[in-house]
Amino acid sequence: MKPIAFHAVGKSFGATHALCDFSLEIPGGAFCVLIGPSGCGKSTALRMINAMILPDQGRVTVGGEDVARLDPVEHRRHIGYVIQSVGLFPHWTVAQNIAAVPRLLGWSKPKQADRVEEMAGLLGIEPALLERYPHELSGGQQQRAGVARALAADPEIILMDEPFAALDPTSRATLQAELERIHARSGKTIVFVTHDMDEALRLATQMVVMDRGHLVQSGAPIEILRHPANSLVGAFLGGGSIHMRLLDRLAVRERSTPRRTGATGAIAAGASLRQALDLMLATGSTRLAVVDEDGTWRGEIHIGDIIAGGEAGTSDASA
Amino acid sequence: MHPHDVVVRLAHAPSLWLTLLLVGVVLLMPHTAPLFHAWFPDLPRPVYTRASFVALTLAHLELVALSSGGAALFGIGLGIFVTREAGRDLAPLVGALAAIGQTFPPVAVLALSVPLLGYGAAPTILALWLYAVLPILEGTITGLRAVPAAVTDAATGMGFSAQGRLLGIELPLASPFVVSGLRTAVIINIGTAAIGSTIGALSLGSPILEGLATSNSAYVVQGALVVALLAVVVDRWFDHLASMTSFRSSGRGRSITS
Amino acid sequence: MTKVHDRVLVLLCCVGLVTTFFAPFLDQAPNRLASSTPLPLLNAPGFEAGAVILGLGLFMPIALLTSDRVRSLATIGASVLLLWACLAAAGHLAALRAPSGTPAMRLSLGPSFWSLAGIAVLALLDAAQRARLGLGARLGLVGLVVAGFILMARAGTFDSLSLTKEFLAHRAEFATELWRHLALVCAALLLAFVVGVPLVLAILRNDALRGVVLASLGIVQTIPSIALFGLLMVPLSSLASAVPVVKAIGVEGVGPAPAIIALALYSLFPLVRGFTVGLAEVPFAVKDAARGLGFDRRRMLLEIELPLALPALLSGLRVVTIQAIGLAAVAALIGAGGLGTFVFQGIGQYALDLVLLGAIPIVLLALAADLAFQLVIGVVRR
């Protein structure tokens, strides 16, 4: 797995500084989400990885090699690329679109066809849709095809620029789940740009908060939620509801204790603390039994565990 | 606006300079004999004198103005009629006619008018009129159809009468399309009017055709130069007209009021 | 209670009836210079005249039909009948009026013929549009009308009309000038392509240059054709006399060289604009995605940009072809030949049927080009 690194990168477009002294390391296999307000330079940083934009100062390296020294066309063929407006080729069928990069790489026809079929299966694209043209597809189906096209040549790195921003909430949630599954299974490095905090917290293993061309904070989502580097990050993370978001990220099993006080309701150990709180509010009880996936008893969680965790829990960060 | 600004604006407007150039060329043509004599030493009479270039230009403009003016009245009128409730049945036929009619070459229309109408200025004007109606009609229909339904709906809801809505809302919004059709018609007519000389109409084509018939290249150059300039000048002025009408319907108008 | 469902048909029928009774169907003159006497349709043999009136008269009951589809199809039938009947009536009336041994006798098609034929074509067009006929059905309809015409022509129906006489008298010339006309158009389009494609590639990524090029070509477009031909004559003839090689390859002040150059200059603007607009309208997202996936510039142009710009390019080419077919007629004035030769020769000699012999094929060529491009664009757009 090739790591990606930015070394003191600077880039200006006319008078605007898109990136200033930007340094970042993305380990191989990471799901790195770049997040920040619009104009913060996150898309610029993403597009530097596949040499769509070259830095004015500093270097971007992929697997230790300076991107600026690579043949950009060849380099891009080994990196998946998905954008918000999808950019499917309107004059090609869905199957031809998915096979675009394998064809560029000179794969044989049968190998291309096999891969198209495999990708359609992976992304849940019905075989009947493969011979259709992009304009005959819904927005969600189009972006599935877009992701399939990016994955088709089995690249080690996938770049995604707000890929789900234009989708309806249901399609977005499904595609997020599938992307999570694909990442977990393939171990590919994914660099993902979004301005949606919930999406970032859900998907990221490494979250990078940016503002006006600068890297403000980088780390695991839970770290950033617990220790926002400054008030700006805090505000961007959701201001007043930052602790609720933290509850979202923490599992019940992390706060449950093996005691038996006769709680009436039960909740799964893998559920989030927020779901536990929600269930307490719904049932009016302050205690819940905690059970494993297979239904075996594990302990209990009390409302005090959830609330005390807010401040006190910051010390057991490595949980 | 300060008078100085007006001067600066005009200095940057090529239409003004080109118009002055055209007037200068037309007025000075009788005095260009030495020039053309030096250019074409073999020709005994190097400047066309059968009619003055002022008369030729005016005759040419008359042909174009009468035919295009008539075509504008008829084309806009018919375009309005077929987009009203009363004329809606005719709309598909008229639309198809305007589209197909424009594939007829203007010269062919001129030629076809001869067997029916004979020779002279009148058949030329009629042929030019007939051809000019088509783009104007198409522009009017397109323009009136492009008026957003929400706008006409709002106008009706506010209590505009049908006539007030047409004159106050629909026609101003359609005017860029109408002007564009008129521009096409006038430019084509300037060219076709020159060919009208072959069927006996006096125009700037007369020196060209006489020059071609008698191998007098100087006549050809003189006629061609003036009629080319005329077409370019008229086109430039249409450019101004187009930008005047378009700012009303697009967002550009806002910068003027602010 | 009967109700008129198609007021267009009623209008066409009324106009047709008025011209039938008040305008000459043919004009007869003992020779080209003598004044002519009008021949109304009713002088034609009863069968053909009856068929014309029937075809026209059918429009009235058809206009009362309720179903749109049935009405359109019936209109198509009635207008084809009207068109064929007009042709047959004109031919047979001419044959009736032209005794053998009077070769100078002129029998020309009159205003009533043209109006009735025009009404038939208009009704046909309107009905074909309302019936939402596909391209194949439209082509079939055109084929049907043309087949009827050819059958009648083979049977000698039109032999007594002076238009046919002019055609037969100029048969060899007609073929030559027709090919010449087409050759002028093709040569000009080819030249425009050879110049236009590099021009488009040059201005594609240069906004400033694009403005200048399009503005200059736009100015050329406004210059009247006869003036552009004339303005090219002088420099070309000086070039030919100064450089013998140029003259040796056939470039002269008059003839095909200035005509082809002028036609190519006119063609450049719609061609270059259609091309650049088509390329500019390729969505940014598509180009961005293609670049990101690793398309190099050549593949991007050939596989993504050109196919997507093709409809716009073809529309530009359609405009250019129709325009060149028309403008090539004017080229006859500077000795380049083509169908315009008949037009201007006819005008000069007061031979009006000769004018038609040039003008009608020019119009038909333009219409055929239009139809052909609509077909191709329809296929490309899918």
XYZ file of N, CA and C in Angstrom, chain C residues 66-275:
630
model
N -62.854 13.910 -36.744
C -62.538 14.191 -35.341
C -61.150 13.696 -34.966
N -60.813 12.475 -35.387
C -59.552 11.894 -34.927
C -58.364 12.566 -35.625
N -57.425 13.038 -34.828
C -56.236 13.718 -35.370
C -55.485 12.830 -36.350
N -55.307 11.578 -35.924
C -54.481 10.653 -36.701
C -55.137 10.369 -38.062
N -56.440 10.019 -38.012
C -57.172 9.717 -39.246
C -57.158 10.935 -40.167
N -57.364 12.125 -39.583
C -57.417 13.341 -40.381
C -56.070 13.578 -41.066
N -54.965 13.399 -40.323
C -53.643 13.637 -40.919
C -53.388 12.666 -42.055
N -53.713 11.382 -41.824
C -53.457 10.392 -42.870
C -54.314 10.675 -44.096
N -55.594 11.060 -43.893
C -56.472 11.390 -45.015
C -55.930 12.603 -45.767
N -55.419 13.588 -45.015
C -54.856 14.780 -45.658
C -53.669 14.394 -46.527
N -52.821 13.487 -46.005
C -51.667 13.057 -46.795
C -52.145 12.459 -48.107
N -53.170 11.578 -48.039
C -53.707 10.967 -49.255
C -54.229 12.014 -50.221
N -55.038 12.937 -49.714
C -55.650 13.941 -50.591
C -54.585 14.843 -51.204
N -53.548 15.201 -50.435
C -52.557 16.128 -51.004
C -51.670 15.433 -52.031
N -51.375 14.131 -51.809
C -50.606 13.418 -52.837
C -51.429 13.351 -54.126
N -52.735 13.072 -53.974
C -53.627 13.049 -55.142
C -53.607 14.404 -55.845
N -53.725 15.485 -55.046
C -53.746 16.829 -55.628
C -52.457 17.122 -56.388
N -51.331 16.746 -55.794
C -50.033 17.036 -56.414
C -49.905 16.289 -57.743
N -50.235 14.990 -57.733
C -50.133 14.199 -58.963
C -51.097 14.732 -60.024
N -52.326 15.066 -59.572
C -53.342 15.554 -60.513
C -52.879 16.864 -61.157
N -52.256 17.747 -60.393
C -51.745 19.018 -60.922
C -50.726 18.742 -62.023
N -49.789 17.813 -61.722
C -48.740 17.506 -62.697
C -49.359 16.941 -63.976
N -50.292 16.003 -63.802
C -50.903 15.372 -64.973
C -51.718 16.390 -65.756
N -52.485 17.238 -65.042
C -53.313 18.233 -65.716
C -52.440 19.190 -66.520
N -51.324 19.629 -65.926
C -50.442 20.572 -66.632
C -49.893 19.919 -67.898
N -49.429 18.665 -67.764
C -48.849 17.979 -68.917
C -49.871 17.761 -70.019
N -51.044 17.291 -69.651
C -52.044 16.954 -70.670
C -52.661 18.192 -71.286
N -52.838 19.258 -70.483
C -53.341 20.502 -71.046
C -52.350 21.052 -72.067
N -51.056 20.975 -71.738
C -50.027 21.459 -72.662
C -50.052 20.646 -73.952
N -50.193 19.316 -73.813
C -50.199 18.456 -74.990
C -51.399 18.787 -75.888
N -52.525 19.099 -75.253
C -53.752 19.437 -75.976
C -53.569 20.710 -76.781
N -52.781 21.648 -76.233
C -52.677 22.976 -76.816
C -51.491 23.131 -77.762
N -50.615 22.124 -77.828
C -49.418 22.266 -78.659
C -49.514 21.356 -79.862
N -50.063 21.849 -80.954
C -50.117 21.026 -82.153
C -48.704 20.753 -82.651
N -48.518 19.620 -83.284
C -47.170 19.306 -83.748
C -46.776 20.289 -84.846
N -45.486 20.507 -84.966
C -44.988 21.426 -85.983
C -44.980 22.871 -85.527
N -45.149 23.128 -84.231
C -45.000 24.501 -83.732
C -43.961 24.495 -82.623
N -42.682 24.314 -82.985
C -41.655 24.184 -81.949
C -41.456 25.470 -81.141
N -41.821 26.613 -81.706
C -41.589 27.863 -80.970
C -42.657 28.114 -79.916
N -43.761 27.351 -79.979
C -44.871 27.537 -79.031
C -44.399 27.360 -77.587
N -44.744 28.337 -76.716
C -44.353 28.248 -75.299
C -45.569 27.902 -74.454
N -45.457 26.873 -73.674
C -46.513 26.554 -72.713
C -45.852 26.483 -71.334
N -46.033 27.571 -70.575
C -45.338 27.674 -69.286
C -46.312 27.461 -68.140
N -45.770 26.945 -67.041
C -46.589 26.731 -65.850
C -46.995 28.088 -65.281
N -48.298 28.227 -64.950
C -48.805 29.513 -64.499
C -48.994 29.589 -62.998
N -49.397 30.765 -62.507
C -49.546 30.981 -61.057
C -50.483 29.974 -60.398
N -51.560 29.604 -61.113
C -52.510 28.668 -60.501
C -51.852 27.309 -60.267
N -51.028 26.855 -61.245
C -50.321 25.587 -61.057
C -49.426 25.654 -59.827
N -48.628 26.727 -59.764
C -47.684 26.833 -58.641
C -48.423 26.907 -57.304
N -49.530 27.663 -57.270
C -50.268 27.765 -56.001
C -50.818 26.411 -55.591
N -51.451 25.708 -56.561
C -52.057 24.425 -56.209
C -50.986 23.418 -55.775
N -49.876 23.385 -56.508
C -48.795 22.469 -56.122
C -48.262 22.863 -54.745
N -48.116 24.175 -54.527
C -47.639 24.665 -53.229
C -48.586 24.278 -52.105
N -49.902 24.430 -52.373
C -50.906 24.076 -51.357
C -50.801 22.587 -51.031
N -50.630 21.764 -52.076
C -50.515 20.319 -51.844
C -49.298 20.019 -50.971
N -48.168 20.663 -51.275
C -46.944 20.413 -50.499
C -47.116 20.887 -49.054
N -47.722 22.066 -48.884
C -47.936 22.596 -47.528
C -48.826 21.664 -46.709
N -49.931 21.222 -47.325
C -50.853 20.328 -46.612
C -50.140 19.036 -46.236
N -49.315 18.562 -47.167
C -48.561 17.336 -46.947
C -47.600 17.491 -45.760
N -46.866 18.615 -45.766
C -45.910 18.900 -44.698
C -46.613 18.969 -43.349
N -47.709 19.743 -43.321
C -48.447 19.957 -42.085
C -48.968 18.626 -41.558
N -49.531 17.826 -42.484
C -50.111 16.554 -42.062
C -49.025 15.592 -41.597
N -47.879 15.580 -42.313
C -46.784 14.683 -41.926
C -46.305 15.039 -40.524
N -46.295 16.356 -40.225
C -45.848 16.797 -38.905
C -46.871 16.394 -37.832
N -48.175 16.609 -38.149
C -49.215 16.283 -37.175
C -49.293 14.787 -36.934
N -49.078 13.993 -38.010
C -49.171 12.539 -37.864
C -47.942 11.988 -37.155
N -46.988 12.882 -36.839
C -45.735 12.494 -36.176
C -45.056 11.354 -36.909
N -44.983 11.462 -38.226
C -44.324 10.424 -39.006
C -42.844 10.388 -38.671
N -42.300 9.193 -38.609
C -40.859 9.055 -38.361
C -40.089 9.398 -39.619
N -38.770 9.420 -39.491
C -37.943 9.782 -40.644
C -38.140 8.813 -41.801
N -38.258 7.507 -41.471
C -38.437 6.503 -42.514
C -39.717 6.748 -43.292
N -40.824 7.012 -42.567
C -42.106 7.243 -43.219
C -42.038 8.505 -44.084
N -41.339 9.532 -43.587
C -41.205 10.771 -44.368
C -40.458 10.510 -45.657
N -39.369 9.747 -45.537
C -38.589 9.414 -46.737
C -39.451 8.640 -47.720
N -40.255 7.690 -47.184
C -41.132 6.901 -48.030
C -42.114 7.783 -48.783
N -42.634 8.795 -48.079
C -43.591 9.726 -48.681
C -42.937 10.505 -49.816
N -41.723 11.008 -49.543
C -40.985 11.725 -50.582
C -40.772 10.798 -51.774
N -40.386 9.532 -51.477
C -40.163 8.555 -52.539
C -41.416 8.321 -53.366
N -42.574 8.240 -52.686
C -43.851 8.011 -53.365
C -44.147 9.143 -54.350
N -44.019 10.403 -53.875
C -44.298 11.561 -54.734
C -43.341 11.571 -55.922
N -42.054 11.344 -55.642
C -41.052 11.368 -56.707
C -41.314 10.249 -57.706
N -41.703 9.041 -57.203
C -41.962 7.911 -58.099
C -43.093 8.255 -59.068
N -44.159 8.877 -58.561
C -45.267 9.290 -59.420
C -44.785 10.234 -60.505
N -43.963 11.192 -60.104
C -43.425 12.162 -61.052
C -42.609 11.458 -62.131
N -41.752 10.513 -61.721
C -40.885 9.833 -62.688
C -41.715 9.003 -63.660
N -42.742 8.302 -63.118
C -43.598 7.503 -63.994
C -44.252 8.372 -65.064
N -44.770 9.538 -64.640
C -45.414 10.442 -65.593
C -44.401 10.961 -66.607
N -43.220 11.306 -66.123
C -42.195 11.842 -67.025
C -41.805 10.785 -68.060
N -41.680 9.521 -67.605
C -41.332 8.425 -68.522
C -42.388 8.271 -69.602
N -43.657 8.439 -69.202
C -44.760 8.255 -70.144
C -44.882 9.438 -71.100
N -44.018 10.440 -70.926
C -44.036 11.576 -71.849
C -45.102 12.607 -71.524
N -45.631 12.551 -70.283
C -46.703 13.476 -69.902
C -46.295 14.943 -70.054
N -45.034 15.240 -69.723
C -44.631 16.653 -69.665
C -43.978 17.153 -70.946
N -43.960 16.311 -72.000
C -43.157 16.646 -73.171
C -43.545 17.952 -73.858
N -44.800 18.367 -73.745
C -45.206 19.582 -74.456
C -44.951 20.849 -73.655
N -44.612 20.717 -72.362
C -44.336 21.908 -71.546
C -43.001 22.510 -71.972
N -42.936 23.843 -72.003
C -41.696 24.448 -72.496
C -40.534 24.216 -71.535
N -40.849 23.993 -70.232
C -39.775 23.666 -69.284
C -39.073 22.377 -69.722
N -39.879 21.371 -70.128
C -39.299 20.113 -70.604
C -38.512 20.345 -71.881
N -39.062 21.190 -72.759
C -38.362 21.473 -74.016
C -37.003 22.098 -73.738
N -36.986 23.035 -72.779
C -35.700 23.658 -72.423
C -34.738 22.593 -71.886
N -35.281 21.716 -71.058
C -34.435 20.660 -70.484
C -33.867 19.772 -71.596
N -34.739 19.363 -72.526
C -34.272 18.472 -73.594
C -33.264 19.183 -74.488
N -33.503 20.491 -74.722
C -32.579 21.246 -75.575
C -31.222 21.411 -74.903
N -31.195 21.461 -73.570
C -29.939 21.702 -72.836
C -29.492 20.467 -72.081
N -29.931 19.299 -72.536
C -29.715 18.085 -71.749
C -28.241 17.865 -71.375
N -27.366 17.924 -72.383
C -25.949 17.670 -72.132
C -25.377 18.737 -71.201
N -25.724 19.996 -71.503
C -25.238 21.102 -70.675
C -25.735 20.951 -69.246
N -26.998 20.516 -69.119
C -27.593 20.407 -67.786
C -26.769 19.471 -66.909
N -26.424 18.313 -67.481
C -25.633 17.355 -66.706
C -24.292 17.978 -66.312
N -23.639 18.640 -67.292
C -22.346 19.267 -67.008
C -22.462 20.285 -65.872
N -23.460 21.185 -65.997
C -23.569 22.264 -65.018
C -23.983 21.740 -63.647
N -24.813 20.696 -63.640
C -25.205 20.107 -62.360
C -23.976 19.573 -61.627
N -23.131 18.802 -62.383
C -21.922 18.267 -61.764
C -20.993 19.378 -61.354
N -20.928 20.415 -62.177
C -20.058 21.534 -61.866
C -20.487 22.226 -60.592
N -21.820 22.376 -60.480
C -22.375 22.999 -59.273
C -21.966 22.191 -58.041
N -22.175 20.874 -58.138
C -21.832 20.011 -57.010
C -20.333 20.032 -56.742
N -19.544 20.074 -57.829
C -18.088 20.094 -57.653
C -17.645 21.373 -56.953
N -18.260 22.509 -57.336
C -17.933 23.780 -56.669
C -18.223 23.676 -55.171
N -19.415 23.167 -54.853
C -19.815 23.062 -53.444
C -18.852 22.141 -52.691
N -18.562 20.968 -53.283
C -17.696 20.011 -52.587
C -16.284 20.562 -52.416
N -15.756 21.175 -53.481
C -14.400 21.729 -53.392
C -14.338 22.799 -52.304
N -15.382 23.652 -52.268
C -15.385 24.723 -51.273
C -15.467 24.147 -49.859
N -16.329 23.125 -49.669
C -16.470 22.537 -48.334
C -15.170 21.866 -47.905
N -14.529 21.206 -48.873
C -13.264 20.544 -48.577
C -12.212 21.565 -48.148
N -12.138 22.658 -48.922
C -11.174 23.720 -48.597
C -11.481 24.295 -47.216
N -12.772 24.523 -46.967
C -13.162 25.083 -45.671
C -12.766 24.137 -44.542
N -12.901 22.835 -44.787
C -12.539 21.852 -43.779
C -11.043 21.860 -43.524
N -10.280 21.865 -44.625
C -8.820 21.811 -44.514
C -8.306 23.031 -43.748
N -8.928 24.190 -43.982
C -8.508 25.396 -43.273
C -9.141 25.446 -41.885
N -10.404 25.019 -41.828
C -11.173 25.192 -40.595
C -10.705 24.329 -39.436
N -10.353 23.077 -39.704
C -10.007 22.172 -38.603
C -8.755 22.644 -37.849
N -7.655 22.983 -38.555
C -6.505 23.513 -37.802
C -6.843 24.820 -37.081
N -7.707 25.624 -37.724
C -8.115 26.889 -37.114
C -8.841 26.621 -35.790
N -9.742 25.656 -35.817
C -10.481 25.317 -34.600
C -9.517 24.831 -33.521
N -8.578 23.966 -33.904
C -7.636 23.447 -32.913
C -6.774 24.569 -32.353
N -6.468 25.554 -33.206
C -5.631 26.669 -32.754
C -6.363 27.565 -31.771
N -7.675 27.790 -32.006
C -8.391 28.734 -31.141
C -9.065 28.051 -29.958
N -8.983 26.717 -29.928
C -9.714 25.959 -28.917
C -9.320 26.362 -27.501
N -8.030 26.513 -27.268
C -7.593 26.816 -25.914
C -7.012 28.223 -25.816
N -7.467 29.087 -26.732
C -6.967 30.461 -26.733
C -8.150 31.408 -26.902
N -8.668 31.903 -25.769
C -9.894 32.700 -25.820
C -9.733 33.981 -26.632
N -8.574 34.637 -26.492
C -8.376 35.915 -27.175
C -8.390 35.696 -28.683
N -7.647 34.674 -29.111
C -7.582 34.381 -30.544
C -8.964 33.990 -31.070
N -9.705 33.238 -30.251
C -11.032 32.799 -30.684
C -11.923 33.999 -30.997
N -11.888 34.998 -30.092
C -12.695 36.195 -30.320
C -12.348 36.846 -31.637
N -11.059 37.015 -31.882
C -10.612 37.694 -33.101
C -11.026 36.906 -34.340
N -10.762 35.597 -34.327
C -11.066 34.769 -35.505
C -12.566 34.769 -35.791
N -13.370 34.550 -34.743
C -14.817 34.481 -34.983
C -15.353 35.829 -35.452
N -14.831 36.932 -34.884
C -15.303 38.244 -35.307
C -14.947 38.494 -36.771
N -13.719 38.151 -37.172
C -13.333 38.409 -38.571
C -14.149 37.545 -39.521
N -14.332 36.272 -39.171
C -15.123 35.403 -40.046
C -16.572 35.880 -40.099
N -17.055 36.420 -38.989
C -18.411 36.960 -38.957
C -18.561 38.122 -39.918
N -17.527 38.953 -40.001
C -17.576 40.091 -40.929
C -17.601 39.576 -42.368
N -16.765 38.571 -42.658
C -16.761 37.998 -44.008
C -18.157 37.497 -44.360
N -18.803 36.877 -43.372
C -20.135 36.323 -43.581
C -21.152 37.381 -44.006
N -20.975 38.630 -43.550
C -21.960 39.664 -43.888
C -21.720 40.254 -45.275
N -20.538 40.071 -45.834
C -20.250 40.682 -47.141
C -21.085 39.978 -48.215
N -21.810 40.748 -49.050
C -22.625 40.132 -50.095
C -21.778 39.244 -51.007
N -22.370 38.139 -51.457
C -21.610 37.148 -52.220
C -21.002 37.758 -53.485
N -21.797 38.512 -54.210
C -21.314 39.069 -55.470
C -20.122 40.000 -55.215
N -20.142 40.698 -54.060
C -19.043 41.602 -53.732
C -17.780 40.820 -53.390
N -17.948 39.730 -52.659
C -16.773 38.941 -52.282
C -16.146 38.303 -53.518
N -17.010 37.778 -54.411
C -16.495 37.239 -55.677
C -15.689 38.325 -56.394
N -16.287 39.521 -56.480
C -15.642 40.627 -57.201
C -14.337 41.034 -56.560
N -14.349 41.120 -55.211
C -13.137 41.581 -54.524
C -12.010 40.553 -54.633
N -12.367 39.271 -54.823
C -11.327 38.247 -54.959
C -10.749 38.219 -56.375
N -11.555 38.686 -57.352
C -11.124 38.603 -58.746
C -9.811 39.323 -58.999
N -9.753 40.574 -58.509
C -8.602 41.406 -58.852
C -7.291 40.848 -58.291
N -7.231 40.588 -56.976
C -5.966 40.030 -56.471
C -5.611 38.689 -57.117
N -6.604 37.851 -57.398
C -6.302 36.545 -57.992
C -5.767 36.688 -59.408
N -6.324 37.634 -60.179
C -5.827 37.768 -61.540
C -4.419 38.369 -61.533
N -4.145 39.303 -60.591
C -2.770 39.823 -60.530
C -1.816 38.715 -60.115
N -2.272 37.878 -59.163
C -1.433 36.768 -58.710
C -1.140 35.825 -59.870
N -2.189 35.527 -60.657
C -2.024 34.587 -61.765
C -1.076 35.135 -62.824
N -1.152 36.449 -63.082
C -0.256 36.980 -64.113
C 1.159 37.168 -63.571
N 1.286 37.349 -62.239
C 2.628 37.549 -61.675
C 3.340 36.218 -61.465
N 2.601 35.181 -61.057
C 3.231 33.897 -60.758
C 2.697 32.850 -61.741
N 3.473 32.453 -62.727
C 2.990 31.524 -63.749
C 2.514 30.182 -63.177
N 3.176 29.724 -62.090
C 2.794 28.431 -61.509
C 1.333 28.466 -61.075
N 0.939 29.577 -60.473
C -0.427 29.720 -59.993
C -1.395 29.608 -61.162
N -1.046 30.262 -62.257
C -1.912 30.222 -63.436
C -1.962 28.798 -64.004
N -0.793 28.122 -63.936
C -0.715 26.783 -64.512
C -1.657 25.810 -63.796
N -1.888 25.990 -62.499
C -2.808 25.075 -61.803
C -4.255 25.543 -61.938
N -4.498 26.525 -62.771
C -5.878 26.875 -63.103
C -6.461 28.016 -62.306
N -5.631 28.728 -61.542
C -6.154 29.849 -60.770
C -6.164 31.094 -61.639
N -7.348 31.700 -61.754
C -7.481 32.922 -62.542
C -8.406 33.868 -61.799
N -8.495 35.099 -62.317
C -9.383 36.091 -61.703
C -10.838 35.700 -61.823
N -11.191 35.103 -62.966
C -12.560 34.626 -63.115
C -12.534 33.098 -63.106
N -13.721 32.511 -63.062
C -13.781 31.051 -63.094
C -13.904 30.438 -61.724
N -13.591 29.148 -61.614
C -13.852 28.426 -60.363
C -12.991 28.862 -59.183
N -11.759 29.366 -59.430
C -10.870 29.662 -58.292
C -11.466 30.692 -57.327
N -11.833 31.904 -57.819
C -12.429 32.844 -56.855
C -13.730 32.314 -56.263
N -14.482 31.554 -57.048
C -15.754 31.031 -56.542
C -15.517 30.085 -55.374
N -14.568 29.144 -55.564
C -14.317 28.162 -54.499
C -13.775 28.850 -53.253
N -12.856 29.814 -53.474
C -12.284 30.515 -52.314
C -13.372 31.281 -51.566
N -14.232 31.976 -52.324
C -15.283 32.762 -51.668
C -16.255 31.838 -50.931
N -16.662 30.763 -51.584
C -17.598 29.836 -50.925
C -16.976 29.245 -49.667
N -15.668 28.935 -49.735
C -14.988 28.384 -48.560
C -14.946 29.425 -47.438
N -14.697 30.693 -47.813
C -14.660 31.749 -46.795
C -16.012 31.875 -46.100
N -17.099 31.804 -46.907
C -18.429 31.867 -46.295
C -18.674 30.677 -45.380
N -18.131 29.528 -45.771
C -18.401 28.313 -45.001
C -17.648 28.288 -43.676
N -16.541 29.026 -43.620
C -15.690 28.934 -42.424
C -16.418 29.334 -41.143
N -17.191 30.428 -41.216
C -17.792 30.940 -39.977
C -18.742 29.931 -39.329
N -19.778 29.452 -40.074
C -20.674 28.481 -39.419
C -19.943 27.207 -38.996
N -18.954 26.814 -39.798
C -18.218 25.596 -39.509
C -17.398 25.745 -38.228
N -16.606 26.804 -38.172
C -15.740 27.029 -37.016
C -16.582 27.277 -35.769
N -17.682 28.051 -35.941
C -18.500 28.329 -34.770
C -19.190 27.059 -34.280
N -19.756 26.291 -35.218
C -20.425 25.052 -34.826
C -19.468 24.134 -34.078
N -18.257 24.062 -34.600
C -17.220 23.216 -34.029
C -16.832 23.682 -32.615
